XYZ file of C-alpha atoms in Angstrom:
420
model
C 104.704 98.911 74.063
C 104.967 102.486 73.718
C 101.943 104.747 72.010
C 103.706 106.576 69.781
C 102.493 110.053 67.469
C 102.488 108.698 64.085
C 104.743 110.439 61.557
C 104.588 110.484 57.608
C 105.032 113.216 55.307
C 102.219 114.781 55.635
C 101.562 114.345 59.050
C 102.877 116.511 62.022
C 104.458 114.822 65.106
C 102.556 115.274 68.311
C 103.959 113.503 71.515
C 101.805 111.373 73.513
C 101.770 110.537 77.276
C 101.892 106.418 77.924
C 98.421 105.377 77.745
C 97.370 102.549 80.450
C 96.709 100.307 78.441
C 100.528 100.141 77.118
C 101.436 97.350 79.662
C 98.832 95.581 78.869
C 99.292 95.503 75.335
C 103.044 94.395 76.223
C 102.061 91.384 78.230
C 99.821 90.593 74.903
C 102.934 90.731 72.434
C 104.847 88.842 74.833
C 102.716 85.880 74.966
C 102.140 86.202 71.133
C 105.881 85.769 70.409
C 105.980 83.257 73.535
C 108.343 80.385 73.501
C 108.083 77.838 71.172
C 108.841 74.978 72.954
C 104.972 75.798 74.626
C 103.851 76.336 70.980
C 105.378 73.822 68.846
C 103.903 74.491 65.868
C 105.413 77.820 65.575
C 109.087 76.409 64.205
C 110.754 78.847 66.211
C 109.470 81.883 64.739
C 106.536 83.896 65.385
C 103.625 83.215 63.057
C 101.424 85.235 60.570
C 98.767 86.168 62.960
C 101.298 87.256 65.615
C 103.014 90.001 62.924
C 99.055 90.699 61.454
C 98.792 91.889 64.980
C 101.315 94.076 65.381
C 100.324 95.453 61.571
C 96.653 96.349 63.486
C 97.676 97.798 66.667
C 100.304 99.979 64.240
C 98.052 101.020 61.936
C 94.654 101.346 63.512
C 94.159 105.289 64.154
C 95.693 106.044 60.934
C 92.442 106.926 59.586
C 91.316 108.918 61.966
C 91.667 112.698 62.179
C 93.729 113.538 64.071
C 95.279 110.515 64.033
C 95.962 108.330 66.729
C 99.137 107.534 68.812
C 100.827 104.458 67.187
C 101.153 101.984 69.312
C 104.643 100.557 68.396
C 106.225 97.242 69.869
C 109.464 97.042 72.183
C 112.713 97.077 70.656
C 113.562 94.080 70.927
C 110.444 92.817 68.923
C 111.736 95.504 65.755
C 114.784 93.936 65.693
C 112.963 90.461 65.679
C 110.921 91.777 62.493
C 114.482 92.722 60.892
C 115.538 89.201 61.391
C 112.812 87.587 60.456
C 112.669 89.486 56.725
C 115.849 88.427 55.994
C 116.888 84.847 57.581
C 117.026 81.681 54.990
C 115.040 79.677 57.181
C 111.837 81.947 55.968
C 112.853 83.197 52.777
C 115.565 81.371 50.474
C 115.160 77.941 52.717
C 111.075 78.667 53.599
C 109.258 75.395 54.118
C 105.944 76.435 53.258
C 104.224 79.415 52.267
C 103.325 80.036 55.672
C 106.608 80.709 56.398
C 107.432 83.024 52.769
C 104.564 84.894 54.452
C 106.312 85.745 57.514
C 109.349 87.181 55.893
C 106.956 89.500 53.916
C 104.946 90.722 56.572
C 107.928 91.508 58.555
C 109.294 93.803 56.637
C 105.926 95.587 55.606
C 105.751 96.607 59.512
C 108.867 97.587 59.189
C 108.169 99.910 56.418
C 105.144 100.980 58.040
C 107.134 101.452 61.582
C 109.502 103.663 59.327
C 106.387 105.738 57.631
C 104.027 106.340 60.305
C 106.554 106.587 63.225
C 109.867 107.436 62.060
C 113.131 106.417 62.972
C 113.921 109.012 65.857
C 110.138 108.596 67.370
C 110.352 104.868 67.021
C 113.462 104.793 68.042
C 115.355 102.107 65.690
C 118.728 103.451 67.182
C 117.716 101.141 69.524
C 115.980 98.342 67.396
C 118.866 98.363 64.798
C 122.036 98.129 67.011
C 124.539 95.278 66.592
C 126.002 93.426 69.705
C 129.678 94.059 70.088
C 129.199 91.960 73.205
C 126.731 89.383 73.773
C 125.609 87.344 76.668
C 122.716 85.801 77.770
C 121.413 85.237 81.054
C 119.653 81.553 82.211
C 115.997 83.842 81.155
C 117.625 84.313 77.338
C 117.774 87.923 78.386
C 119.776 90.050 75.741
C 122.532 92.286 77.002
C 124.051 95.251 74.688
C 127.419 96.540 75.672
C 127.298 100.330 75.497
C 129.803 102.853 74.271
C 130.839 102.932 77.187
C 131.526 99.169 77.810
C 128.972 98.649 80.209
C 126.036 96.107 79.645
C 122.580 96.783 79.923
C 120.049 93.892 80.266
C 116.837 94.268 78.029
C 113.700 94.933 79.908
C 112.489 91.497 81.153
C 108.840 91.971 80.098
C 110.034 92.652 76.397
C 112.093 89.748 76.434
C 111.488 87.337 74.321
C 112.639 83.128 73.941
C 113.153 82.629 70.108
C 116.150 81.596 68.695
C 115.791 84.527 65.926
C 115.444 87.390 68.385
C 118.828 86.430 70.115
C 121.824 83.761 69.190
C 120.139 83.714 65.778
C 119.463 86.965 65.190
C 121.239 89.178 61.810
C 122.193 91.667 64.790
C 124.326 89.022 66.665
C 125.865 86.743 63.601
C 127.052 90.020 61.557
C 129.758 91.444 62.741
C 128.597 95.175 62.182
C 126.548 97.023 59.729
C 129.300 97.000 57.228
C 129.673 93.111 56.971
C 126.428 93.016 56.142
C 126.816 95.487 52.995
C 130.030 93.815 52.448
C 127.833 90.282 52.407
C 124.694 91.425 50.561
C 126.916 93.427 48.194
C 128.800 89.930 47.388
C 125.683 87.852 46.848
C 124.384 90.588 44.313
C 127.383 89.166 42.437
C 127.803 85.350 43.704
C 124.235 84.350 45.026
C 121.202 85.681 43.176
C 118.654 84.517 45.265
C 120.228 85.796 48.461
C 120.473 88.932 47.044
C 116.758 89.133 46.204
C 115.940 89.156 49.974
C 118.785 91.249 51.099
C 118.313 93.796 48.522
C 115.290 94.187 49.916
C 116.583 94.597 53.814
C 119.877 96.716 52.587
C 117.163 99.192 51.154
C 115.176 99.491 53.872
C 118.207 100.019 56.114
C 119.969 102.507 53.475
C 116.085 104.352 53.866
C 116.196 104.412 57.911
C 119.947 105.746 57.808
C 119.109 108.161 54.877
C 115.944 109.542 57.113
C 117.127 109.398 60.271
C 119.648 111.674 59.970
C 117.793 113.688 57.460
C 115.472 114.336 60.530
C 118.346 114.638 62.925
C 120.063 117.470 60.653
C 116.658 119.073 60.503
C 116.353 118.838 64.622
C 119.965 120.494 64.641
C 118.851 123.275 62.482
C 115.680 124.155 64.480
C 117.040 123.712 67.940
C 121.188 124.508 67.681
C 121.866 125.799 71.481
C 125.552 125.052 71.440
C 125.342 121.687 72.734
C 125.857 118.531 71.241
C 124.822 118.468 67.606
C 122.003 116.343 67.551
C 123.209 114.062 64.333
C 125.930 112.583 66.992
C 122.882 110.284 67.778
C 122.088 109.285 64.267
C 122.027 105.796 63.288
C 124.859 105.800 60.640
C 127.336 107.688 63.182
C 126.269 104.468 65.962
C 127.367 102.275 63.048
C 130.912 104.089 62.284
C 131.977 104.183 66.341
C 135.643 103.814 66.218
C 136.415 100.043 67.034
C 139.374 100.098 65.198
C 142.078 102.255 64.168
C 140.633 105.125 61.689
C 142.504 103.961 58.624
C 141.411 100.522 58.653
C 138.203 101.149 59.685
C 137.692 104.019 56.708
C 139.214 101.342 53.946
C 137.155 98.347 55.222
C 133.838 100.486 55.096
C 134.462 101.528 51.465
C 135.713 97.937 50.459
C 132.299 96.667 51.923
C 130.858 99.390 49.572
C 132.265 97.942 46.819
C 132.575 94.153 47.220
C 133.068 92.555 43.967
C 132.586 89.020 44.841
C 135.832 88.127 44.679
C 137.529 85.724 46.850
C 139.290 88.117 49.055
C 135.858 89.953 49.482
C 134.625 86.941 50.254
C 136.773 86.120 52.883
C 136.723 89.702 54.272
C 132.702 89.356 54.232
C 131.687 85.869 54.709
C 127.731 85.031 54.969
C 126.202 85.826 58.213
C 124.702 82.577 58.963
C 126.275 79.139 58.615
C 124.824 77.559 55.045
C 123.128 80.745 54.680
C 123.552 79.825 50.469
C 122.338 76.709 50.720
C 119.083 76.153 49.305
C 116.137 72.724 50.173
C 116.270 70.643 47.715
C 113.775 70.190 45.387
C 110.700 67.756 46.237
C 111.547 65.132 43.073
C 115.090 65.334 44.002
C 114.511 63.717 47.091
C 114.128 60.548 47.916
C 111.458 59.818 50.751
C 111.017 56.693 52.312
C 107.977 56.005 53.706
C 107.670 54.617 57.208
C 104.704 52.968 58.828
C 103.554 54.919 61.757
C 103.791 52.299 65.102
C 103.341 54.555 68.206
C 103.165 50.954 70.328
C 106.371 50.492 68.883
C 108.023 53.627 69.492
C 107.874 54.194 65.688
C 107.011 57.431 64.725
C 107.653 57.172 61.138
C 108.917 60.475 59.894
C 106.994 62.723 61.801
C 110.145 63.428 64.225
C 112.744 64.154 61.201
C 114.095 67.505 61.403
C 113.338 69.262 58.411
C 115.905 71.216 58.354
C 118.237 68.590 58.651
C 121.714 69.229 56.040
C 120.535 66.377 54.145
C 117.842 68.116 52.714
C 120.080 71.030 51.403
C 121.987 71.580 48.611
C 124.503 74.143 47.888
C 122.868 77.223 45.689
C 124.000 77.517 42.047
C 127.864 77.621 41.056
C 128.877 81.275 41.564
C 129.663 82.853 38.265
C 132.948 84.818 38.968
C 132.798 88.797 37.716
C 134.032 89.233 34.882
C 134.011 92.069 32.186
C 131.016 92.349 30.665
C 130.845 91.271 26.565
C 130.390 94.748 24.608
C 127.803 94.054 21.907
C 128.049 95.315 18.044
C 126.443 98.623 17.658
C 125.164 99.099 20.820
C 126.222 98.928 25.178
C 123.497 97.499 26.994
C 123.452 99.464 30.639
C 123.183 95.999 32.165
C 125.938 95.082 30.553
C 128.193 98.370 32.173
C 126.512 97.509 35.762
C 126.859 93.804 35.785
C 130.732 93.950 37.977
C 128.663 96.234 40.305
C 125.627 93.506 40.841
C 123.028 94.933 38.750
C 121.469 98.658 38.444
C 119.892 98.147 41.491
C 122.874 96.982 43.808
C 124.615 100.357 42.188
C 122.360 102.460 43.695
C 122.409 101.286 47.422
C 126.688 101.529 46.812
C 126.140 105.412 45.900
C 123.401 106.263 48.262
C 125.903 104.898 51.043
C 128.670 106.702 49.852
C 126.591 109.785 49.818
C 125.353 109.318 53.554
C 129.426 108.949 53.909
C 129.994 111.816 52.532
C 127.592 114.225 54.599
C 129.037 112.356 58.042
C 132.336 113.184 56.999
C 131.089 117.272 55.747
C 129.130 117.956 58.996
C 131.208 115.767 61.862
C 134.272 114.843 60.514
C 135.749 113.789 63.803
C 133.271 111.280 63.464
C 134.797 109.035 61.043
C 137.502 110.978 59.027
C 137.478 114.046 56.693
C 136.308 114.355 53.391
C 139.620 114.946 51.665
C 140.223 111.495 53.185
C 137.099 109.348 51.953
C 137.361 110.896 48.429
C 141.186 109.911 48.366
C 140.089 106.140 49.296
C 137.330 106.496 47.214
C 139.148 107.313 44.153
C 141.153 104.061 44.878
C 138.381 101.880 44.180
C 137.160 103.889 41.300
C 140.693 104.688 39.494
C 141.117 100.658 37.935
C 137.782 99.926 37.119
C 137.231 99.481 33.378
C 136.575 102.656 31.546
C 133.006 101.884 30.925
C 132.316 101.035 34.746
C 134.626 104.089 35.307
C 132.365 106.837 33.695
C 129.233 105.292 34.559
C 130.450 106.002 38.445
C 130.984 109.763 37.812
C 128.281 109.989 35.326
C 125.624 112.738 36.127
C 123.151 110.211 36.438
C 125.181 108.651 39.360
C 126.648 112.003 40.808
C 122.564 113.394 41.355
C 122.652 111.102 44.072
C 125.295 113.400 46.088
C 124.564 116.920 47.339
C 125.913 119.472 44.523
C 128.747 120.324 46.743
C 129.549 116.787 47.484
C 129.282 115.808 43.760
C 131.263 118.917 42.858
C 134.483 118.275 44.932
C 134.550 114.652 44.178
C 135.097 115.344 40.597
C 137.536 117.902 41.392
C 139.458 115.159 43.001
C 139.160 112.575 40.265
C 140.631 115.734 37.809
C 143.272 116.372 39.775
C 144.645 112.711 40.195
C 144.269 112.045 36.580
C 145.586 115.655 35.730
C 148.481 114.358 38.441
């Protein structure tokens, strides 16, 4: 674990050499998260006091002036904490409170990992990258395949023997970053209580993208020496490397944008995990029968039923396919207008990504493709929506979310295709 400057906005950064005790303090998260076969009661997942710790260590010289290095966990344990906020087993599918309670502390160190570190200092590049390859040693050791195809093993003292920090983990079942906005953007139309948790996760990850390369741009600005622009290393650019031709890859990113929930979106963005919709049924709809306990006789009653056995789920609420929303006498209800987009709130995250999109494509172009090119496909999605849904996209209230000049020359190319 690495002590870290801590970083918010009105704090200064100010590096730190590796204390001593950051080995130490390693060998203590390791054996935290240890494996739960030697700490059954964990269900595979760490537990609350395990994430309360690594909320103390974070947090502990914040008070303090100056502040205090941060002491931030490995990699490999931030990605954990991503997984854990978000997987059914501990939010839509949580057995007990306990486990609810893991899922929200997880993504409060996040936030806090984002707010007193930052994203380039605590470097989620790392933390947040999806497996194009995966394999796993005998050890469960994690290997990433690098741009360049070759595969680096995880450090063995930061590795780590839970299902959810490898072969269950959001960064090895989703394809890439943009099935996962293609997926959360479908349940915000087909699975409510999905997209409770993920809106949650998609905003934290629109947040890191949005301030990483805010910070990276700034970095670029104070320190330009005619080398490699420093917003190559950015987060969002990691998650637009070319693994496919630039066309497709271009369309699919802005169909992800806007999934509708429709069965082709669907398809093209299935759920990450396997049942992921499912939801444990309720206590009165199932039937228990009880079992007297006989440990003589090898009877253990139902103390060795899996709990998370299919029986006990059910499949979530009948989607409700979109449709156009009912205009009411005398008046338009705005969550009437956003209801094909997912709600208000799903709209947002769709234009803050498209705005990211659009300063990628105005500062590195070569990057992903040009901007003439996005708008075009852009305008594709936007030119059959119903009016209503139509002008509430290039509304002023949705085009403050671009820079000026982005906002500007996107309306000039909606004028000149209808003008066409």
């Amino acid at each position: 674990m690495m002590p870290l400057p801590l970083f918010g906005p009105s704090s200064c950064c100010r590096m730190s050499s590796v204390s001593n005790a950051s080995s130490t303090l390693r060998k203590v998260f390791v054996s935290v998260f240890a494996d739960p076969g030697k700490r059954p009661y964990l269900m595979d997942s760490p537990d609350v006091p395990a994430l309360n710790l690594l909320i103390s260590l974070l947090t502990i010289g914040t008070t303090s002036t100056p502040p205090r290095p941060a002491f931030l966990a490995p990699a490999q344990q931030i990605a954990l904490a991503a997984t854990l906020a978000i997987h059914p087993s501990l939010t839509t599918r949580a057995q007990s409170e306990d486990a609810l309670q893991v899922s929200v502390l997880a993504i409060r160190y996040l936030r806090l990992v984002l707010h007193l570190v930052g994203p380039v200092n605590g470097k989620l590049q790392d933390a947040f990258a999806f497996s194009t390859v995966e394999t796993f040693s005998r050890r469960g050791a994690r290997r990433r395949t690098t741009g360049d195809g070759t595969s680096t093993p995880k450090d063995d003292m930061n590795t780590l023997d839970l299902k959810l920090a490898n072969t269950g983990s959001v960064w090895v079942n989703a394809q890439d970053f943009w099935h996962v906005v293609g997926w959360a953007f479908n349940c915000s139309l087909l699975h409510q209580r999905r997209w409770e948790r993920w809106c949650l996760w998609l905003q934290y990850m629109i947040d890191v993208l949005d301030q990483d390369w805010t910070l990276r741009a700034h970095m670029q600005e104070q320190g330009s020496d005619g080398g490699e622009d420093a917003r190559q290393g950015s987060i969002i650019v990691q998650y637009l490397s070319k693994n496919d031709t630039t066309a497709r890859q271009e369309r699919r990113i802005v169909r992800a944008i806007f999934a509708d929930g429709s069965q082709k979106s669907a398809a093209e963005f299935p759920e990450v995990w396997r049942n992921e919709t499912k939801e444990r049924k309720k206590e009165n709809d199932v039937k228990k029968v009880e079992t007297k306990l006989d440990i003589a006789a090898d009877n253990w009653g139902d103390y060795m039923n899996d709990a998370s056995s299919s029986s006990d789920l059910e499949d979530s609420p009948p989607p409700q396919s979109p449709s156009k929303p009912t205009p009411k006498s005398g008046s338009t209800d705005i969550s009437d207008i956003t209801a094909p987009f997912g709600g208000s709130e799903s709209l947002l995250l769709r234009l803050r990504l498209l705005s990211l999109l659009s300063s990628v494509c105005a500062f590195l172009p070569r990057t992903f493709t040009s901007l003439s090119t996005l708008y075009d496909v852009f305008l594709e999605h936007i030119r059959p929506l119903p009016l209503p849904q139509f002008f509430l996209i290039v509304s002023p209230s949705s085009m403050r979310h671009f820079h000026p000049a982005a906002a500007s020359c996107i309306m000039q190319v909606i004028l000149r295709s209808l003008l066409a």
